[in-house]
Coordinates of C-alpha atoms in Angstrom, one line a residue:
Chain A
M727 CA 115.4 137.5 118.0
S728 CA 113.2 136.8 121.0
L729 CA 110.4 135.6 118.8
L730 CA 112.7 133.1 117.0
A731 CA 113.9 131.8 120.4
W732 CA 110.3 131.4 121.6
R733 CA 109.6 127.7 122.3
G734 CA 106.1 128.1 121.1
L735 CA 107.4 128.9 117.6
T736 CA 109.7 125.8 117.7
A737 CA 106.8 123.6 118.7
T738 CA 104.4 125.1 116.1
C739 CA 107.0 124.8 113.3
G740 CA 107.8 121.2 114.3
L741 CA 104.1 120.3 114.5
L742 CA 103.3 121.7 111.1
L743 CA 106.4 120.1 109.5
A744 CA 105.5 116.7 111.0
A745 CA 102.0 117.1 109.5
A746 CA 103.4 118.2 106.1
L747 CA 105.9 115.4 105.9
H748 CA 103.5 112.6 106.7
P749 CA 102.8 110.4 103.6
A750 CA 99.2 109.7 104.7
W751 CA 97.9 112.9 103.1
P752 CA 96.4 112.6 99.6
A753 CA 98.6 114.1 96.8
A754 CA 96.2 117.1 96.5
L755 CA 96.6 118.0 100.2
H756 CA 100.4 117.9 100.2
P757 CA 101.8 121.4 100.8
P758 CA 104.1 122.8 98.2
L759 CA 107.9 122.3 98.6
V760 CA 108.5 125.9 99.3
T761 CA 106.2 125.8 102.3
I762 CA 108.0 122.7 103.7
S763 CA 111.4 124.3 103.1
A764 CA 110.3 127.5 104.9
L765 CA 109.0 125.6 107.9
A766 CA 112.2 123.5 108.1
L767 CA 114.3 126.7 107.9
L768 CA 112.2 128.4 110.6
L769 CA 112.5 125.3 112.8
V770 CA 116.3 125.0 112.4
I771 CA 116.7 128.8 113.2
S772 CA 114.5 128.6 116.2
L773 CA 116.3 125.5 117.5
L774 CA 119.7 127.2 117.1
V775 CA 118.6 130.6 118.5
G776 CA 116.7 129.1 121.4
A777 CA 119.4 126.7 122.5
R778 CA 120.3 127.1 126.2
D779 CA 122.4 124.1 127.0
P780 CA 124.9 121.8 125.2
G781 CA 122.1 119.3 124.5
E782 CA 119.9 121.8 122.8
R783 CA 122.9 123.2 120.8
L784 CA 123.5 119.6 119.6
V785 CA 119.9 119.3 118.5
G786 CA 120.1 122.6 116.6
A787 CA 123.4 121.7 114.9
G788 CA 122.0 118.3 114.0
A789 CA 118.9 119.8 112.5
L790 CA 121.0 122.3 110.5
A791 CA 123.1 119.4 109.1
V792 CA 119.9 117.5 108.2
A793 CA 118.4 120.5 106.5
L794 CA 121.6 121.3 104.5
A795 CA 122.0 117.6 103.5
L796 CA 118.3 117.3 102.3
G797 CA 118.6 120.6 100.5
Y798 CA 121.9 119.5 98.8
D799 CA 120.4 116.2 97.7
G800 CA 117.3 117.9 96.5
L801 CA 119.4 120.2 94.3
R802 CA 122.4 118.0 93.3
G803 CA 121.0 114.5 93.8
H804 CA 118.9 112.5 91.4
R805 CA 116.1 110.0 91.9
G806 CA 114.1 108.2 89.3
Q807 CA 112.8 105.0 87.8
L808 CA 114.0 102.6 85.2
T809 CA 111.7 100.1 83.5
L810 CA 113.4 97.4 81.4
E811 CA 112.4 94.3 79.6
V812 CA 114.7 91.3 79.4
G813 CA 117.4 92.1 76.8
Q814 CA 116.5 95.8 76.7
G815 CA 119.4 98.2 77.2
T816 CA 119.5 101.8 78.4
Q817 CA 121.9 104.6 79.1
S818 CA 119.5 106.8 81.0
F819 CA 116.6 106.8 83.5
E820 CA 113.4 108.7 84.0
E821 CA 114.2 111.3 86.6
D822 CA 111.6 112.4 89.2
G823 CA 111.6 115.9 90.7
P824 CA 111.3 116.6 94.5
E825 CA 107.4 116.8 94.2
G826 CA 107.2 113.7 92.1
R827 CA 107.0 115.4 88.7
S828 CA 108.9 113.8 85.8
L829 CA 112.0 115.7 84.8
G830 CA 112.7 113.7 81.7
L831 CA 115.6 111.4 80.9
R832 CA 118.9 111.7 82.8
P833 CA 122.1 109.9 81.6
L834 CA 123.3 107.1 83.8
G835 CA 126.9 107.6 82.7
F836 CA 127.1 104.0 81.6
G837 CA 125.2 101.6 79.4
A838 CA 123.4 98.5 80.8
F839 CA 120.9 96.0 79.7
L840 CA 118.6 93.7 81.7
E841 CA 120.0 90.3 81.6
R842 CA 117.6 88.4 83.8
V843 CA 114.4 88.7 85.9
D844 CA 114.3 86.4 88.9
A845 CA 111.2 84.8 90.3
D846 CA 111.4 86.8 93.6
G847 CA 111.3 90.1 91.7
G848 CA 115.1 90.6 91.6
A849 CA 116.9 91.4 88.4
T850 CA 120.4 91.2 87.0
L851 CA 121.7 94.2 84.9
K852 CA 124.8 93.7 82.7
V853 CA 126.9 96.8 82.3
E854 CA 128.5 97.2 78.9
K855 CA 132.2 96.1 79.2
G856 CA 131.6 95.9 82.9
P857 CA 130.3 93.7 85.7
A858 CA 126.8 92.3 86.3
I859 CA 124.7 94.2 88.9
A860 CA 122.4 91.9 90.9
V861 CA 119.5 93.7 92.4
R862 CA 117.2 91.7 94.8
P863 CA 114.2 92.8 96.8
G864 CA 115.5 94.2 100.0
H865 CA 119.0 94.5 98.7
A866 CA 119.9 97.5 96.4
A867 CA 123.2 97.6 94.5
S868 CA 125.7 100.4 93.9
Y869 CA 127.3 101.2 90.5
G870 CA 128.6 104.4 88.9
G871 CA 127.6 106.6 91.9
F872 CA 124.0 105.4 91.7
R873 CA 122.1 103.1 94.1
I874 CA 119.8 100.8 92.1
G875 CA 117.0 99.0 94.0
A876 CA 114.2 96.7 92.8
S877 CA 110.9 98.5 92.8
G878 CA 108.6 95.8 91.4
R879 CA 107.5 94.0 88.3
A880 CA 105.9 95.8 85.4
E881 CA 104.2 94.8 82.2
A882 CA 106.1 96.2 79.2
G883 CA 104.3 98.7 77.0
E884 CA 104.9 96.6 73.9
P885 CA 103.9 92.9 73.7
A886 CA 106.7 90.3 73.3
A887 CA 104.7 88.7 70.5
L888 CA 101.3 88.3 69.0
R889 CA 100.0 84.7 68.7
L890 CA 98.2 84.1 65.4
A891 CA 96.3 81.2 64.0
V892 CA 96.6 80.8 60.3
A893 CA 93.8 78.6 58.9
G894 CA 93.9 77.2 55.4
P895 CA 92.9 74.2 53.2
Q896 CA 95.7 72.1 54.8
G897 CA 94.6 72.9 58.4
S898 CA 95.6 75.5 60.9
T899 CA 99.0 76.5 62.3
V900 CA 99.8 78.8 65.2
V901 CA 102.7 81.3 64.9
E902 CA 104.1 84.0 67.2
V903 CA 104.9 87.2 65.4
R904 CA 107.3 89.6 67.1
G905 CA 107.5 93.3 66.3
G906 CA 109.8 94.2 63.4
A907 CA 110.6 90.6 62.5
P908 CA 108.3 88.9 59.9
V909 CA 107.7 85.2 60.3
E910 CA 106.8 82.5 57.7
A911 CA 103.7 80.4 58.1
D912 CA 101.9 78.2 55.6
G913 CA 103.7 79.9 52.7
L914 CA 102.9 83.4 53.9
Q915 CA 105.3 86.1 55.3
I916 CA 103.5 87.8 58.2
A917 CA 104.7 91.0 59.9
V918 CA 103.1 93.4 62.4
E919 CA 102.5 96.8 60.9
Q920 CA 100.6 98.4 63.8
Y921 CA 99.5 97.1 67.3
F922 CA 96.5 98.5 69.4
P923 CA 96.6 97.0 72.9
D924 CA 93.1 98.4 73.7
F925 CA 91.5 98.9 70.3
A926 CA 88.8 101.5 69.7
L927 CA 87.5 103.8 66.9
D928 CA 87.4 107.6 67.4
A929 CA 84.7 109.9 66.1
T930 CA 86.2 109.9 62.6
Q931 CA 86.3 106.1 62.6
Q932 CA 90.1 106.1 62.9
P933 CA 91.6 103.3 65.1
Y934 CA 93.4 104.2 68.3
S935 CA 94.3 102.5 71.6
R936 CA 92.4 103.6 74.7
S937 CA 95.2 102.5 77.0
S938 CA 98.5 100.6 77.0
E939 CA 96.8 97.6 78.8
P940 CA 96.0 94.6 76.5
R941 CA 92.3 94.8 77.2
N942 CA 91.0 94.6 73.6
P943 CA 94.1 93.8 71.5
A944 CA 94.1 94.2 67.7
A945 CA 96.7 94.5 65.0
L946 CA 97.2 95.5 61.4
L947 CA 99.3 92.8 59.7
R948 CA 101.3 93.0 56.4
V949 CA 100.9 89.6 54.7
T950 CA 102.9 88.8 51.6
R951 CA 103.2 85.7 49.3
G952 CA 105.6 86.1 46.4
T953 CA 104.7 89.3 44.7
Q954 CA 101.2 89.5 46.2
S955 CA 100.6 91.6 49.4
W956 CA 97.7 92.2 51.7
R957 CA 97.0 94.2 54.8
V958 CA 95.0 92.2 57.3
F959 CA 93.2 93.5 60.4
V960 CA 92.9 91.1 63.3
I961 CA 91.2 91.6 66.6
R962 CA 91.0 89.0 69.4
A963 CA 87.4 89.8 70.3
M964 CA 86.2 89.1 66.7
P965 CA 88.1 86.2 65.1
G966 CA 88.3 86.2 61.3
I967 CA 86.5 89.5 60.9
H968 CA 88.7 90.7 58.0
R969 CA 89.2 88.4 54.9
P970 CA 90.9 90.4 52.1
A971 CA 90.1 89.4 48.5
G972 CA 92.6 87.0 47.0
L973 CA 93.9 85.7 50.3
D974 CA 92.8 82.0 50.8
R975 CA 93.9 82.0 54.5
V976 CA 92.0 83.2 57.6
L977 CA 94.2 84.9 60.2
T978 CA 93.1 85.1 63.8
L979 CA 94.7 86.9 66.7
T980 CA 94.4 84.3 69.5
D981 CA 96.6 85.8 72.2
V982 CA 99.1 88.5 73.2
V983 CA 102.3 87.3 74.8
V984 CA 103.0 90.0 77.4
S985 CA 106.7 90.8 77.8
E986 CA 108.1 90.7 81.4
A987 CA 109.7 93.9 82.6
V988 CA 111.2 95.0 85.9
R989 CA 111.0 98.5 87.5
L990 CA 114.1 99.7 89.2
R991 CA 114.6 102.7 91.5
V992 CA 117.7 104.7 90.7
S993 CA 119.1 107.2 93.2
R994 CA 122.1 109.4 93.8
E995 CA 122.1 111.0 97.2
P996 CA 125.6 112.4 97.9
A997 CA 124.7 114.1 101.2
A998 CA 123.1 111.0 102.8
P999 CA 126.0 110.5 105.3
V1000 CA 125.7 114.2 106.4
A1001 CA 121.9 113.7 106.9
L1002 CA 122.7 110.6 109.0
A1003 CA 125.3 112.4 111.1
G1004 CA 122.8 115.2 111.6
V1005 CA 120.1 112.8 112.9
A1006 CA 122.6 111.1 115.1
L1007 CA 123.6 114.6 116.6
M1008 CA 119.9 115.4 117.2
A1009 CA 119.4 112.0 119.0
L1010 CA 122.5 112.7 121.1
G1011 CA 121.3 116.2 122.0
L1012 CA 117.9 114.9 123.0
A1013 CA 119.4 112.1 125.1
W1014 CA 121.7 114.8 126.8
G1015 CA 118.7 116.8 127.7
A1016 CA 117.1 113.8 129.3
R1017 CA 119.9 113.4 131.8
P1018 CA 119.0 113.7 135.5
A1019 CA 119.7 117.2 136.8
Chain B
M1431 CA 106.5 83.6 112.9
N1432 CA 105.9 87.2 111.9
V1433 CA 109.2 88.5 113.2
A1434 CA 108.5 92.0 111.8
A1435 CA 105.4 92.3 114.0
A1436 CA 106.6 90.2 117.0
A1437 CA 109.9 92.1 117.6
P1438 CA 108.3 95.5 118.3
A1439 CA 105.7 93.8 120.5
A1440 CA 108.6 92.1 122.4
V1441 CA 110.3 95.5 122.8
L1442 CA 107.1 97.1 124.1
A1443 CA 106.6 94.2 126.5
L1444 CA 110.2 94.7 127.8
V1445 CA 109.7 98.4 128.3
A1446 CA 106.4 97.7 130.1
A1447 CA 107.9 95.0 132.3
A1448 CA 111.3 96.4 133.1
V1449 CA 112.1 99.9 131.9
A1450 CA 109.0 102.0 132.5
P1451 CA 106.3 99.8 134.0
R1452 CA 103.0 101.7 133.5
R1453 CA 99.5 100.6 132.6
L1454 CA 99.3 102.4 129.2
T1455 CA 102.6 100.8 128.1
C1456 CA 101.3 97.3 129.2
L1457 CA 98.1 98.0 127.2
M1458 CA 100.1 98.9 124.1
A1459 CA 102.3 95.8 124.5
A1460 CA 99.1 93.7 124.7
A1461 CA 97.7 95.3 121.5
A1462 CA 101.0 94.8 119.7
A1463 CA 101.1 91.2 120.8
A1464 CA 97.6 90.7 119.5
V1465 CA 98.7 91.9 116.1
A1466 CA 101.9 89.8 116.1
A1467 CA 99.8 86.7 117.1
L1468 CA 97.1 87.2 114.5
R1469 CA 99.1 88.4 111.4
P1470 CA 100.9 85.7 109.4
A1471 CA 104.5 86.2 108.3
S1472 CA 105.2 88.4 105.3
D1473 CA 105.5 86.3 102.1
V1474 CA 108.0 88.8 100.6
F1475 CA 110.4 89.1 103.5
P1476 CA 109.6 86.2 105.8
G1477 CA 112.3 86.9 108.4
A1478 CA 112.9 90.6 107.9
L1479 CA 113.8 92.3 111.2
Q1480 CA 113.7 96.1 111.0
V1481 CA 115.8 98.0 113.4
W1482 CA 113.8 101.2 113.0
S1483 CA 110.6 99.5 114.2
L1484 CA 112.4 98.2 117.3
M1485 CA 113.6 101.8 118.1
A1486 CA 110.2 103.2 117.3
A1487 CA 108.6 100.6 119.7
L1488 CA 111.1 101.6 122.4
A1489 CA 110.3 105.3 121.9
L1490 CA 106.5 104.4 121.9
G1491 CA 106.8 102.5 125.2
L1492 CA 108.8 105.3 126.9
A1493 CA 106.5 108.1 125.5
A1494 CA 103.4 106.2 126.6
S1495 CA 104.9 105.8 130.1
A1496 CA 105.8 109.6 130.1
L1497 CA 102.3 110.4 128.9
E1498 CA 100.7 108.4 131.7
Q1499 CA 103.0 109.9 134.2
A1500 CA 102.2 113.4 133.0
V1501 CA 98.5 112.7 133.1
D1502 CA 98.8 111.4 136.7
T1503 CA 100.8 114.5 137.6
F1504 CA 98.4 116.8 135.8
G1505 CA 95.2 115.2 136.9
S1506 CA 96.2 114.6 140.6
A1507 CA 95.6 118.3 141.3
S1508 CA 91.8 118.0 141.2
R1509 CA 89.0 115.6 140.5
V1510 CA 87.9 118.0 137.7
R1511 CA 91.0 117.2 135.7
V1512 CA 90.6 113.5 136.4
A1513 CA 87.1 113.7 134.9
G1514 CA 88.5 115.7 132.0
T1515 CA 91.0 112.9 131.3
A1516 CA 88.1 110.4 131.3
A1517 CA 86.2 112.6 128.8
V1518 CA 89.3 112.7 126.5
A1519 CA 89.7 108.9 126.9
G1520 CA 86.0 108.5 126.0
A1521 CA 86.5 110.6 122.9
V1522 CA 89.6 108.5 121.9
C1523 CA 87.5 105.3 122.4
V1524 CA 84.6 106.7 120.2
L1525 CA 87.1 107.8 117.4
T1526 CA 88.8 104.4 117.5
L1527 CA 85.4 102.6 117.2
I1528 CA 84.4 104.8 114.3
A1529 CA 87.8 104.4 112.5
A1530 CA 87.8 100.6 112.9
D1531 CA 86.5 98.9 109.7
G1532 CA 86.4 102.2 107.9
G1533 CA 83.4 103.7 109.8
R1534 CA 80.9 100.9 108.9
I1535 CA 79.9 100.7 112.5
L1536 CA 78.0 103.9 111.9
R1537 CA 75.7 101.8 109.7
W1538 CA 75.5 99.0 112.3
R1539 CA 77.9 96.9 110.3
F1540 CA 81.2 95.4 111.3
G1541 CA 83.5 92.8 109.6
L1542 CA 87.1 91.7 109.3
G1543 CA 89.2 91.7 106.2
A1544 CA 88.2 92.7 102.7
G1545 CA 87.2 91.2 99.3
A1546 CA 86.7 87.4 99.2
T1547 CA 88.0 86.8 102.6
R1548 CA 85.8 89.4 104.4
L1549 CA 83.9 88.1 107.4
E1550 CA 80.8 90.0 108.4
L1551 CA 80.1 89.9 112.2
P1552 CA 76.5 91.3 112.8
G1553 CA 76.5 90.3 116.5
A1554 CA 79.8 92.2 117.1
A1555 CA 78.4 95.1 115.1
L1556 CA 75.5 95.4 117.5
V1557 CA 77.7 95.3 120.6
L1558 CA 80.3 97.7 119.2
G1559 CA 77.5 100.1 117.9
L1560 CA 76.0 100.2 121.4
A1561 CA 79.4 100.7 122.9
L1562 CA 79.9 103.6 120.5
L1563 CA 76.6 105.3 121.4
V1564 CA 77.0 104.8 125.1
T1565 CA 80.6 106.0 125.2
L1566 CA 79.6 109.0 123.1
A1567 CA 76.8 109.9 125.4
G1568 CA 79.1 109.5 128.5
T1569 CA 81.8 111.6 126.9
L1570 CA 79.3 114.4 126.1
A1571 CA 77.7 114.3 129.5
T1572 CA 81.1 114.4 131.2
A1573 CA 82.3 117.2 129.0
A1574 CA 79.1 119.2 129.6
H1575 CA 79.5 118.7 133.3
L1576 CA 83.1 120.0 133.1
L1577 CA 82.2 123.0 130.8
A1578 CA 79.4 124.0 133.1
R1579 CA 81.8 124.0 136.1
A1580 CA 79.1 122.2 138.0
P1581 CA 79.9 121.0 141.6
E1582 CA 81.1 117.5 142.1
G1583 CA 78.4 114.9 142.4
Y1584 CA 76.1 116.9 140.0
R1585 CA 73.8 114.6 138.0
A1586 CA 75.3 115.1 134.5
G1587 CA 78.7 114.2 135.9
R1588 CA 77.5 111.1 137.6
I1589 CA 75.4 109.9 134.6
G1590 CA 78.4 110.6 132.3
Q1591 CA 80.7 108.6 134.5
S1592 CA 78.2 105.7 134.6
L1593 CA 77.8 105.7 130.9
L1594 CA 81.6 105.7 130.4
V1595 CA 81.9 102.7 132.6
L1596 CA 79.1 101.0 130.6
G1597 CA 80.8 102.0 127.3
A1598 CA 84.2 100.6 128.4
G1599 CA 82.5 97.3 129.4
L1600 CA 80.6 97.1 126.1
G1601 CA 83.8 97.9 124.2
A1602 CA 85.7 95.2 126.0
L1603 CA 82.8 92.8 125.3
G1604 CA 82.7 93.8 121.6
V1605 CA 86.5 93.1 121.3
A1606 CA 86.0 89.7 122.9
V1607 CA 83.1 88.9 120.5
V1608 CA 85.2 90.0 117.5
A1609 CA 88.2 87.9 118.6
G1610 CA 86.1 84.9 119.5
Q1611 CA 84.0 84.8 116.3
G1612 CA 86.8 85.8 114.0
L1613 CA 89.2 83.1 115.3
A1614 CA 86.4 80.5 115.2
R1615 CA 85.1 81.3 111.7
S1616 CA 88.0 82.7 109.6
P1617 CA 91.6 83.0 110.8
D1618 CA 92.4 84.7 107.4
A1619 CA 89.9 87.4 108.0
M1620 CA 91.1 87.7 111.6
A1621 CA 94.7 88.2 110.3
A1622 CA 93.5 90.8 107.9
G1623 CA 91.6 92.7 110.6
A1624 CA 94.3 92.3 113.3
R1625 CA 95.2 96.0 113.3
H1626 CA 91.5 97.0 113.7
L1627 CA 91.2 94.6 116.7
A1628 CA 94.4 96.0 118.2
A1629 CA 93.1 99.6 117.8
M1630 CA 89.9 98.6 119.6
I1631 CA 91.8 97.0 122.4
L1632 CA 93.8 100.2 122.8
G1633 CA 90.7 102.4 122.6
A1634 CA 88.7 100.4 125.2
G1635 CA 91.8 100.0 127.3
V1636 CA 92.6 103.7 127.4
L1637 CA 89.0 104.4 128.5
A1638 CA 89.3 101.7 131.2
L1639 CA 92.6 103.2 132.5
A1640 CA 91.0 106.7 132.7
L1641 CA 88.1 105.3 134.6
V1642 CA 90.4 103.6 137.1
R1643 CA 92.0 107.0 137.7
V1644 CA 88.6 108.6 138.3
L1645 CA 88.1 106.2 141.2
A1646 CA 91.6 106.5 142.6
A1647 CA 92.7 109.0 145.3
P1648 CA 94.7 112.1 144.2
A1649 CA 98.5 112.0 144.8
S1650 CA 100.4 114.3 147.1
A1651 CA 102.2 117.5 145.8
A1652 CA 105.6 116.1 146.4
V1653 CA 104.9 113.0 144.3
T1654 CA 103.5 115.4 141.6
E1655 CA 106.8 117.3 141.3
T1656 CA 108.9 114.2 141.1
G1657 CA 106.5 112.7 138.6
A1658 CA 106.7 115.8 136.3
A1659 CA 110.5 115.7 136.2
R1660 CA 110.5 111.9 135.7
S1661 CA 108.0 112.2 132.9
Q1662 CA 110.0 115.0 131.2
R1663 CA 113.2 112.9 131.3
M1664 CA 111.4 109.8 130.0
L1665 CA 110.0 111.9 127.2
G1666 CA 113.5 113.1 126.3
V1667 CA 114.7 109.5 126.1
A1668 CA 111.7 108.6 124.0
A1669 CA 112.4 111.5 121.6
A1670 CA 116.0 110.4 121.3
A1671 CA 114.9 106.8 120.6
A1672 CA 112.5 108.1 117.9
M1673 CA 115.4 110.0 116.3
V1674 CA 117.5 106.8 116.3
A1675 CA 114.6 105.1 114.6
V1676 CA 114.7 107.8 111.9
A1677 CA 118.5 107.0 111.4
A1678 CA 117.7 103.3 111.2
A1679 CA 114.9 103.8 108.8
G1680 CA 117.2 105.9 106.5
I1681 CA 119.9 103.3 106.6
E1682 CA 117.5 100.4 106.0
G1683 CA 115.8 102.2 103.1
W1684 CA 119.2 103.0 101.5
R1685 CA 120.2 99.4 101.8
A1686 CA 116.9 97.8 100.7
E1687 CA 115.6 100.3 98.1
G1688 CA 118.7 102.3 97.2
T1689 CA 117.4 105.6 98.7
Y1690 CA 116.6 107.0 102.1
A1691 CA 113.6 108.9 100.7
T1692 CA 111.0 106.2 101.6
A1693 CA 107.5 106.3 103.0
T1694 CA 108.8 104.6 106.2
L1695 CA 111.4 107.3 106.7
A1696 CA 108.7 110.0 106.1
R1697 CA 106.4 108.4 108.7
T1698 CA 109.2 107.9 111.2
S1699 CA 110.5 111.5 110.7
S1700 CA 107.0 112.8 111.3
A1701 CA 106.8 110.9 114.6
A1702 CA 110.3 112.0 115.6
L1703 CA 109.5 115.7 114.9
L1704 CA 106.5 115.3 117.2
G1705 CA 108.9 114.0 119.8
L1706 CA 111.0 117.1 119.3
V1707 CA 107.8 119.2 119.7
A1708 CA 106.8 117.3 122.8
V1709 CA 110.1 118.0 124.7
Q1710 CA 109.8 121.8 124.2
P1711 CA 109.3 123.6 127.5
T1712 CA 106.1 125.4 126.5
R1713 CA 102.3 125.2 126.9
L1714 CA 100.0 122.2 126.0
A1715 CA 102.6 119.7 127.2
L1716 CA 100.0 116.9 127.6
A1717 CA 98.5 117.4 124.2
R1718 CA 102.0 117.5 122.5
T1719 CA 103.0 114.3 124.3
G1720 CA 99.7 112.6 123.2
L1721 CA 100.4 113.6 119.6
F1722 CA 103.9 112.1 119.9
V1723 CA 102.4 108.8 121.1
L1724 CA 99.8 108.9 118.3
G1725 CA 102.6 109.6 115.7
L1726 CA 104.6 106.6 116.9
L1727 CA 101.6 104.4 116.9
A1728 CA 100.7 105.5 113.4
A1729 CA 104.3 104.8 112.2
L1730 CA 104.3 101.3 113.7
A1731 CA 100.8 100.5 112.6
A1732 CA 101.7 101.3 109.0
A1733 CA 104.8 99.0 109.1
R1734 CA 104.7 95.8 107.1

């Protein structure tokens, strides 16, 4: 008991906890959660056991409240990310664990779609049969027990459209082909069969994408005219590389129209008021201890 | 105007002028004012005023005042301790010069900003490099004199003190050259390097303050006791203010980002924990108070 009440232990635990909590450390040097929890527990116990006046008792009680609130939010709260393109809907978000690991999808409890992305990075979510939720940078919104805050813009994984030039005897036309919806151009029906944002060939000469960034975009197109059908490979870096027999048109991938998406931070922290009250108690206790004797 | 940077500087100036007028607090207020004057307003939140940074600045002003009071109390007992303080201040100045501009000064290079707007200052690099070498030599000579427990007036101690005085002068000259050339040639680069300049002002200023103490007469025992109690009380108020800054950072994070689990809260909590550590009645009080001041400085320096 006397060891727990020793101020040297309190100071050491506080010092180590302060170092462990600081975000300046690289991820590899971050101590595991169990170490941080043990340090916090030891600090709270030593503050409570070593308290000798009302001020110190207040600090100990506040630290206990903060530790309990953070523990409860760690176990029962949820934090994660949501990346949506305009018009895209969702009923869940990607949950992050306490150490930043992805825990998979967690239901939101309601369905919503991204109605609009504003120029300042804000966004408007429309809840199914519900209100519109406006999220602006610096102003999070509440809905369904969650806090939703703007976390930044993001490029969507899939392109909004591929811009193709179709050159034939009558000249050239430019069309935008969106995934899953064939378009008609110069008497041809063109649909995207497969898209490679960063095209490359593997050891067995099979196509794959090195990344989701559109660095070397390419696509496999299904082109039909009447009963005739062709598969045409287009790559932006090498226009007109593939000319299938019987097709009197040259298809060229000229550009990729990147779809705009917004990243939102979704949080549920039910014990936040308790943590706040705990910090307030600690501040009060420290101020009490600073009174003139 | 960059309100986010100017408001903490104003709070520090208020603390330095009215609440706890000490030289170290004045120095910090000057460094914060330099940052506020040089950095443009944020494009994202042009008028954002953050309560946590005001409370952290208040805590920093009080903690710095308590630290200086504690150093005065601690060091007034003997000239050996005063010389020890000068050696520590020399080490702080050396580390600050090394850390500024990512350690390029070790290769005799110094510049402001990064990327296309970077401004190389070879003249300032020469002055700052010399300041670094001279201060390092002075610190080592003073530390060797202290460790050898040599009598006062011994050559190593005198040489160390002279070198520290020269280092402080060269450091101040380097800061002036950086500020003069930076403002004249590229205000954008100057804005980008404002924190480095403020850090060098602090480093050279801390060394200058310590050297002033070396030349001052020791205080009486009665003053020492009063000073210790006053320092402890001020430290308690600073720790309480740091805790209020944590609460404010939590509320602001929850309002702005939807969660209190933000990097700002982590930094502020880390500093507030150091405040809690500093008020514990146990050994190494001065070192713990110094760490508290450093924690608050780091939290404020990382602010937008």
